[in-house]
């Protein structure tokens, strides 16, 4: 559904997107994950035809967005990050305008308005002036606008930014619901969002893709390692050396006042760790298993990316 | 074409739901009404035919005072046309919908032209009153309306263009006002220049082409001039919109 090849975008001298390629298949929900200014919005703006790339090509539903943008745009529903709305219109007028603009006839538009306000829970507000709605409802109007013309591809730029936690979870449920009929590419810098909604994730940093994989595979990496966090009174250097000698322990590192012991998931070194510490006369204050979160993976990947580009 | 009308309709609607268009129309009617009365009393109601009508209407273009108002009204009417959409971001939705850049610009322009037509129609009680109380020569009155429509559409096109190059409404208004004043100014300057250059200056001046309309002459040269100015600035607006996709 979405195909991106060697996409590069410069803003003047500044490189915003650096030669990225990826695909999103029909029916997938893919998360574009990255810190602020990673190039997520630029990538999405190019995909929707709002910006022209410096180099490279993108296809939406087999339409080349560089050479045949007008045709391609018919297949896209887009919600920009700022959720732009005509605040002087009612919800109905706003949806009708974009429905008609994207080629629905009057009858179909009315029909679709009823569908999407039901889907987005906007029944009560359909004749309210948009300017008077709260942020959460505006977000829903933005989403309704993106799906009014039944596009095959939905591109959502940070769909849950700035709304309260309850609404966030409602929006995520809605996105999952939409994923049954649409191909969705959403961007976010919030990690739980990806695991909550997406089937696959593309991690992007400083304009480059640094990892792309299914949530399961990333979780497998997470679950493939066991990490113990130990608080111990005693000479940390010596303790580190001793613990490293335990069979199966891959790495012992310091993290503030704690020591982190990493091992494969099938090995549980806890009893050996306690035994060594107690026998050597040091004091074990606490020991706990910590899960490596998506956050850690992300930090590791972005840090690695930074090291590599610094050494270039 | 449907999409052009859709955007024009939306634009017209948004003019009618905000106070700006009403305020401008009020001031316009007030000023032209004052001139209408002033002229009639000054001529002791003797001349209810041509000048009695044109002079009041010329607030919109012909007389020296009128010269001030056309750029002002057009600049204020068009300043938010595109700049506001850019600022609040709805621009992004318009440009990612399956609509040609040309359709967006034409729709916006026609929306503002709709307001201009409303303003002109509302002044029609002047000729109506003249017709009731006297025997005005209606020919020059209609040609004056045609002239006002054409000169107004040129000014709105300039405003549409300047609104497309910035996100700041004030800048859009000031720049379009500046361009329109300059186009007037060249007409005045032409009086003090050698004939050859003066002819050129007077040809590119917005005001010099109006005089024929005001005395009842429809010259294709003048019509083509106003239509070219309109087309030129609308074209520039379309190109500026295309450029925004590269930045």
XYZ file of C-alpha atoms in Angstrom:
559
model
C 0.000 0.000 0.000
C 2.766 2.403 0.953
C 6.128 2.101 -0.734
C 9.067 4.397 -0.013
C 12.351 4.188 -1.887
C 15.556 6.133 -1.173
C 13.634 9.099 0.130
C 15.776 12.151 0.868
C 14.677 15.615 1.852
C 16.783 18.694 2.428
C 15.427 21.918 3.889
C 17.965 24.247 2.379
C 21.246 22.908 3.751
C 19.666 20.889 6.515
C 19.151 17.207 5.882
C 15.795 16.152 7.322
C 15.295 12.716 5.802
C 18.298 10.682 4.754
C 17.767 8.010 2.122
C 15.054 5.942 3.765
C 13.135 3.027 2.243
C 10.305 0.995 3.689
C 7.023 -0.693 2.798
C 3.687 -0.901 4.516
C 1.486 -3.748 3.369
C -2.278 -3.730 3.021
C -4.051 -3.864 6.366
C -0.949 -3.228 8.464
C -0.716 -0.728 11.294
C 2.822 0.557 11.328
C 4.308 2.945 13.847
C 6.929 5.467 12.868
C 8.825 5.940 16.088
C 11.460 8.518 16.809
C 12.435 11.448 18.997
C 11.382 14.971 18.099
C 12.970 16.296 14.909
C 13.799 12.768 13.724
C 12.108 13.364 10.367
C 8.750 11.714 11.063
C 6.580 14.645 10.075
C 8.663 15.394 6.996
C 8.360 11.777 5.869
C 4.595 11.899 6.329
C 4.256 15.223 4.562
C 6.097 13.785 1.580
C 3.921 10.668 1.614
C 0.766 12.767 1.547
C 2.029 14.933 -1.311
C 2.234 18.076 0.794
C 5.983 18.275 0.218
C 8.072 17.196 -2.730
C 11.131 15.078 -1.882
C 14.621 16.195 -2.854
C 15.352 12.663 -4.091
C 13.589 9.329 -4.096
C 10.071 8.110 -4.761
C 6.991 7.206 -2.804
C 3.953 5.247 -3.875
C 0.516 5.198 -2.298
C -1.790 2.479 -3.608
C 0.481 2.152 -6.671
C 0.331 5.865 -7.496
C 3.677 7.588 -7.628
C 3.316 10.580 -5.319
C 5.981 12.583 -7.121
C 4.643 12.260 -10.655
C 0.977 11.486 -10.048
C 0.228 13.082 -6.717
C -3.317 14.158 -7.573
C -4.438 10.565 -8.177
C -2.558 9.259 -5.150
C -4.093 11.829 -2.812
C -7.529 10.289 -3.415
C -6.393 7.223 -1.486
C -5.025 9.076 1.542
C -6.623 10.212 4.747
C -4.298 12.467 6.700
C -4.350 13.952 10.160
C -1.498 16.418 10.664
C 0.066 16.773 14.082
C -1.570 20.107 14.854
C -5.054 18.773 13.926
C -5.950 21.827 11.848
C -9.650 22.708 11.804
C -11.854 25.500 10.528
C -12.924 26.677 13.947
C -15.824 28.770 12.653
C -17.584 25.762 11.118
C -19.759 23.153 12.746
C -18.501 19.588 12.794
C -21.027 18.663 10.108
C -20.047 21.532 7.803
C -16.378 20.748 8.230
C -16.802 17.075 7.412
C -19.111 17.890 4.499
C -16.547 20.285 3.027
C -13.754 17.732 3.052
C -16.049 14.920 1.940
C -17.118 16.900 -1.115
C -13.594 18.170 -1.751
C -12.378 14.586 -1.922
C -14.936 13.611 -4.501
C -17.990 12.285 -2.638
C -21.370 13.427 -3.944
C -23.818 15.188 -1.608
C -25.813 12.089 -0.760
C -22.774 9.933 -0.097
C -21.255 12.713 2.013
C -24.300 12.827 4.286
C -24.258 9.099 4.589
C -20.566 9.064 5.464
C -20.941 11.885 7.982
C -23.405 9.736 9.887
C -20.998 6.800 9.737
C -17.921 8.644 10.949
C -19.588 10.587 13.746
C -20.838 7.253 15.042
C -17.385 5.739 14.755
C -15.689 8.697 16.435
C -18.398 9.182 19.097
C -19.261 12.687 17.978
C -23.076 12.337 17.825
C -23.680 14.963 20.501
C -21.412 17.539 18.923
C -22.152 17.203 15.250
C -23.868 20.592 15.082
C -21.520 22.370 17.493
C -19.061 25.006 16.358
C -15.636 23.366 16.249
C -14.011 26.313 18.013
C -16.033 25.531 21.129
C -14.970 21.878 21.365
C -12.325 20.620 23.778
C -8.982 19.351 22.571
C -10.005 15.699 22.782
C -13.083 16.207 20.647
C -11.142 18.256 18.143
C -8.788 15.318 17.811
C -11.755 13.105 16.987
C -13.037 15.591 14.430
C -9.574 15.525 12.861
C -9.713 11.764 12.704
C -13.247 11.826 11.297
C -12.025 14.218 8.609
C -9.261 11.769 7.670
C -11.651 8.838 7.126
C -14.672 10.650 5.674
C -13.839 9.626 2.078
C -12.991 6.012 2.971
C -9.317 6.195 2.007
C -7.302 3.008 1.787
C -4.343 4.573 3.550
C -4.458 6.549 6.783
C -1.529 8.699 7.795
C -1.750 9.970 11.356
C 0.906 12.294 12.725
C 1.107 11.949 16.496
C -2.579 11.079 16.883
C -2.659 11.117 20.686
C -0.568 14.146 21.547
C -2.099 16.614 23.954
C -5.209 14.743 25.043
C -5.994 13.246 28.441
C -5.168 9.604 29.304
C -8.733 8.336 29.023
C -9.106 9.875 25.589
C -5.716 8.491 24.611
C -6.897 4.977 25.276
C -10.160 5.650 23.420
C -8.249 7.002 20.450
C -5.984 3.946 20.419
C -8.989 1.641 20.442
C -10.430 3.621 17.570
C -7.192 3.404 15.598
C -7.116 -0.353 16.088
C -10.716 -0.496 14.937
C -9.840 1.539 11.837
C -6.907 -0.780 11.189
C -9.356 -3.493 10.193
C -10.303 -1.566 7.064
C -7.442 0.820 6.460
C -3.710 0.607 6.115
C -2.332 2.892 8.813
C 0.982 4.633 9.251
C 1.152 6.579 12.486
C 3.998 8.490 14.017
C 4.739 8.884 17.661
C 7.502 9.541 20.110
C 5.633 7.708 22.835
C 6.767 4.101 23.100
C 3.735 2.471 24.760
C 1.663 3.822 21.913
C 3.513 1.635 19.468
C 3.103 -1.538 21.473
C -0.545 -0.670 22.128
C -1.603 -0.108 18.548
C 0.957 -1.142 15.966
C 1.845 -4.470 14.454
C 5.189 -3.269 13.243
C 7.499 -0.442 14.088
C 9.969 1.614 12.114
C 12.421 3.400 14.359
C 13.819 6.544 12.866
C 16.402 8.926 14.216
C 18.060 11.934 12.663
C 16.453 11.210 9.327
C 17.530 7.600 9.109
C 15.855 4.280 9.789
C 17.779 2.577 12.564
C 15.530 -0.452 13.020
C 12.346 -1.896 11.651
C 10.708 -5.015 12.932
C 7.493 -6.472 14.244
C 6.517 -5.729 17.823
C 6.870 -9.462 18.560
C 10.450 -9.580 17.358
C 11.349 -6.478 19.287
C 9.665 -7.938 22.324
C 11.644 -11.121 21.803
C 14.808 -9.098 22.014
C 13.427 -7.588 25.178
C 12.483 -10.951 26.623
C 15.636 -12.677 25.399
C 17.646 -10.991 28.130
C 17.311 -11.047 31.866
C 18.515 -8.121 33.867
C 19.092 -8.085 37.596
C 19.452 -4.878 39.494
C 21.472 -5.277 42.643
C 22.131 -2.840 45.432
C 25.141 -3.892 47.407
C 27.421 -2.366 50.007
C 31.061 -3.093 49.262
C 33.843 -2.402 46.729
C 31.969 -2.293 43.433
C 35.031 -3.087 41.304
C 35.757 -6.301 43.115
C 32.114 -7.290 43.198
C 31.824 -6.709 39.460
C 34.814 -8.943 38.782
C 33.438 -11.726 40.952
C 29.974 -11.607 39.434
C 31.337 -11.702 35.912
C 32.816 -15.107 36.649
C 29.374 -16.648 37.182
C 28.474 -19.073 34.387
C 26.120 -17.513 31.838
C 26.459 -13.914 32.968
C 27.091 -11.814 29.902
C 27.759 -8.452 31.356
C 27.923 -6.593 34.641
C 27.644 -2.840 34.540
C 27.193 0.016 36.961
C 24.137 2.185 36.915
C 24.358 4.811 39.652
C 24.434 2.988 42.970
C 23.243 -0.215 41.380
C 24.921 -3.028 39.528
C 23.163 -4.474 36.525
C 23.738 -8.138 35.769
C 22.662 -9.297 32.336
C 22.179 -12.907 31.363
C 20.204 -14.972 28.850
C 16.613 -15.579 29.836
C 17.077 -19.308 30.484
C 19.720 -18.742 33.149
C 18.697 -17.469 36.549
C 21.850 -16.362 38.399
C 20.053 -14.938 41.420
C 20.993 -17.661 43.907
C 24.639 -17.610 42.820
C 24.769 -13.821 43.009
C 23.409 -13.761 46.569
C 25.676 -16.570 47.633
C 28.827 -14.890 46.324
C 27.996 -11.554 47.864
C 27.097 -12.965 51.272
C 30.081 -15.332 51.362
C 32.485 -12.513 50.520
C 31.221 -10.542 53.471
C 29.535 -7.741 51.508
C 25.994 -6.581 52.317
C 23.233 -7.279 49.813
C 20.623 -4.545 50.170
C 18.305 -5.491 47.341
C 18.033 -7.640 44.256
C 15.331 -7.476 41.639
C 14.624 -8.496 38.066
C 14.129 -5.589 35.706
C 12.574 -5.981 32.271
C 14.255 -4.371 29.344
C 11.570 -2.134 27.901
C 11.073 -0.901 24.392
C 12.394 2.316 25.819
C 15.758 0.711 26.567
C 15.947 -0.787 23.097
C 15.126 2.557 21.649
C 17.732 4.348 23.732
C 20.318 1.719 22.858
C 19.560 1.963 19.172
C 19.596 5.750 19.087
C 22.780 5.867 21.149
C 24.421 3.365 18.809
C 23.325 5.413 15.841
C 24.816 8.520 17.396
C 28.155 6.796 18.113
C 28.365 5.533 14.568
C 27.678 8.869 13.003
C 30.024 10.648 15.418
C 32.869 8.310 14.491
C 32.286 8.913 10.777
C -14.857 23.259 -11.659
C -17.042 21.731 -8.961
C -14.160 21.927 -6.538
C -13.506 25.561 -7.428
C -17.119 26.380 -6.579
C -16.912 24.307 -3.415
C -13.889 26.256 -2.184
C -15.428 29.551 -3.304
C -18.616 28.699 -1.436
C -16.700 27.819 1.694
C -14.768 31.073 1.433
C -17.887 33.151 0.932
C -19.481 31.439 3.897
C -16.516 32.187 6.072
C -16.632 35.883 5.000
C -20.287 36.004 5.949
C -19.773 34.439 9.359
C -17.012 36.814 10.393
C -17.539 40.519 11.096
C -14.820 41.700 8.704
C -16.849 41.602 5.487
C -19.765 43.403 7.138
C -17.535 46.104 8.560
C -15.843 46.715 5.213
C -19.173 46.782 3.367
C -20.580 49.227 5.919
C -17.646 51.597 5.631
C -17.721 51.309 1.869
C -21.426 52.119 1.688
C -21.052 54.942 4.181
C -18.227 56.612 2.282
C -19.827 56.176 -1.126
C -23.141 57.422 0.271
C -21.491 60.562 1.642
C -19.861 61.253 -1.713
C -23.130 60.625 -3.509
C -24.924 63.244 -1.398
C -21.997 65.698 -1.490
C -21.831 65.612 -5.239
C -25.556 66.004 -5.725
C -25.764 68.970 -3.333
C -22.668 70.573 -4.815
C -24.287 70.534 -8.245
C -27.563 71.700 -6.679
C -29.244 68.531 -7.880
C -28.867 69.794 -11.444
C -26.874 66.921 -12.759
C -28.576 63.674 -11.922
C -27.235 61.991 -15.015
C -23.700 60.831 -15.516
C -21.362 62.591 -13.114
C -23.880 62.545 -10.322
C -23.587 58.841 -10.276
C -20.016 58.200 -11.267
C -18.491 60.585 -8.815
C -20.027 58.870 -5.790
C -19.177 55.426 -7.088
C -15.693 56.549 -7.873
C -14.921 56.147 -4.237
C -13.994 52.753 -5.469
C -11.554 53.880 -8.075
C -11.788 57.054 -10.036
C -11.333 60.198 -8.012
C -8.246 61.027 -6.030
C -9.893 60.123 -2.758
C -11.298 56.959 -4.291
C -7.799 55.894 -5.204
C -7.127 55.385 -1.537
C -10.060 53.100 -0.987
C -9.821 50.412 -3.618
C -6.408 49.122 -2.501
C -7.473 49.419 1.105
C -10.685 47.427 0.727
C -9.169 44.789 -1.524
C -6.165 44.341 0.761
C -8.312 43.905 3.842
C -10.723 41.554 2.084
C -8.028 39.250 0.793
C -5.424 39.385 3.562
C -6.634 36.295 5.391
C -7.545 34.330 2.260
C -4.515 32.035 2.203
C -2.294 33.322 4.993
C -4.723 32.215 7.667
C -4.997 28.698 6.289
C -1.228 28.509 6.281
C -1.063 29.735 9.833
C -3.654 27.413 11.358
C -2.480 24.500 9.199
C -5.679 23.680 7.304
C -3.505 24.465 4.331
C -1.979 21.034 4.787
C -5.387 19.387 4.438
C -6.284 21.413 1.360
C -3.021 20.597 -0.382
C -3.214 16.899 0.435
C -6.766 16.605 -0.879
C -7.166 15.632 -4.525
C -7.503 19.250 -5.671
C -5.325 21.064 -8.207
C -3.368 24.088 -6.986
C -5.168 26.120 -9.643
C -8.538 25.077 -8.245
C -7.545 26.167 -4.741
C -6.430 29.624 -5.892
C -9.393 30.158 -8.222
C -11.829 29.079 -5.523
C -10.312 31.455 -3.003
C -10.272 34.321 -5.490
C -13.879 33.756 -6.562
C -14.947 33.706 -2.918
C -13.551 37.193 -2.387
C -14.952 38.327 -5.731
C -18.363 37.263 -4.456
C -18.074 39.770 -1.612
C -17.000 42.482 -4.042
C -20.057 41.799 -6.192
C -22.272 41.997 -3.093
C -20.737 45.367 -2.245
C -21.365 46.685 -5.752
C -24.918 45.359 -5.828
C -25.635 47.097 -2.526
C -24.672 50.458 -4.079
C -27.336 50.046 -6.729
C -29.790 52.060 -4.730
C -27.920 55.158 -5.973
C -28.887 54.678 -9.653
C -32.289 53.490 -8.501
C -32.881 56.768 -6.663
C -31.574 58.730 -9.642
C -33.943 56.835 -11.916
C -36.894 57.548 -9.662
C -36.213 61.277 -9.273
C -34.566 62.117 -12.588
C -33.627 60.848 -16.018
C -30.074 59.506 -15.704
C -28.261 58.157 -18.743
C -28.039 54.515 -17.700
C -25.352 53.548 -20.254
C -22.350 55.041 -18.448
C -23.698 53.781 -15.161
C -23.590 50.170 -16.300
C -20.191 50.573 -17.914
C -18.949 52.124 -14.668
C -20.139 49.065 -12.820
C -18.317 46.877 -15.326
C -15.190 48.979 -14.794
C -15.471 48.770 -11.023
C -15.910 45.025 -11.221
C -12.811 44.659 -13.403
C -10.611 46.995 -11.387
C -11.829 45.326 -8.209
C -11.013 41.865 -9.476
C -7.476 43.026 -10.373
C -7.017 44.334 -6.850
C -8.348 41.117 -5.311
C -5.977 39.062 -7.465
C -3.043 41.110 -6.170
C -4.309 40.477 -2.635
C -4.716 36.754 -3.272
C -1.123 36.610 -4.391
C 0.326 38.486 -1.414
C -1.765 36.380 0.948
C -0.199 33.276 -0.559
C 3.361 34.322 0.230
C 3.083 34.821 3.979
C 1.443 33.466 7.109
C 0.985 36.972 8.482
C -2.242 38.711 7.502
C -0.891 42.183 8.219
C 2.099 41.645 5.953
C -0.214 40.333 3.242
C -2.394 43.437 3.502
C 0.504 45.885 3.584
C 2.284 44.307 0.622
C -0.822 44.135 -1.544
C -1.702 47.708 -0.572
C 1.828 48.686 -1.582
C 1.641 46.959 -4.960
C -1.744 48.534 -5.713
C -0.582 52.016 -4.687
C 2.474 51.601 -6.879
C 0.255 50.663 -9.815
C -1.676 53.872 -9.213
C 1.343 55.979 -8.620
C 2.864 55.224 -12.015
C -0.214 56.855 -13.530
C 0.421 60.102 -11.631
C 4.149 60.063 -12.329
C 3.474 59.786 -16.041
C 2.388 63.467 -16.067
C 5.913 64.693 -15.444
C 7.816 62.292 -17.694
C 8.830 62.463 -21.383
C 6.007 61.302 -23.626
C 7.442 57.952 -24.641
C 7.989 56.775 -21.072
C 4.821 58.465 -19.915
C 2.782 56.371 -22.326
C 4.229 53.189 -20.938
C 3.656 54.312 -17.360
C 0.156 55.384 -18.049
C -0.567 52.092 -19.774
C 0.487 49.976 -16.799
C -1.398 52.214 -14.372
C -4.580 50.749 -12.886
C -6.428 54.057 -12.774
C -5.852 55.321 -16.322
C -7.830 52.428 -17.794
C -10.854 53.290 -15.747
C -11.703 56.639 -17.323
C -13.219 55.127 -20.478
C -15.635 53.037 -18.442
C -16.757 56.053 -16.460
C -17.898 57.921 -19.561
C -19.639 54.957 -21.095
C -16.943 53.600 -23.406
C -16.151 49.902 -23.361
C -12.720 49.533 -24.923
C -11.393 45.968 -25.264
C -7.922 47.375 -24.534
C -9.023 48.299 -21.013
C -10.857 45.022 -20.442
C -7.816 43.061 -21.570
C -5.601 45.144 -19.317
C -7.627 44.358 -16.177
C -8.035 40.720 -17.092
C -4.285 40.405 -17.666
C -3.465 41.948 -14.297
C -5.927 39.542 -12.668
C -4.521 36.548 -14.534
C -0.919 37.532 -13.868
C -1.333 37.758 -10.118
C -3.465 34.619 -9.884
C -0.790 32.781 -11.840
C 1.835 34.110 -9.444
C -0.284 32.867 -6.530
C -0.490 29.386 -8.065
C 3.269 29.305 -8.544
C 3.874 30.474 -5.010
C 1.688 27.626 -3.811
C 3.708 25.152 -5.876
C 6.895 26.579 -4.426
C 5.666 25.929 -0.909
C 5.830 22.207 -1.633
C 9.581 22.467 -2.068
C 10.358 24.222 1.183
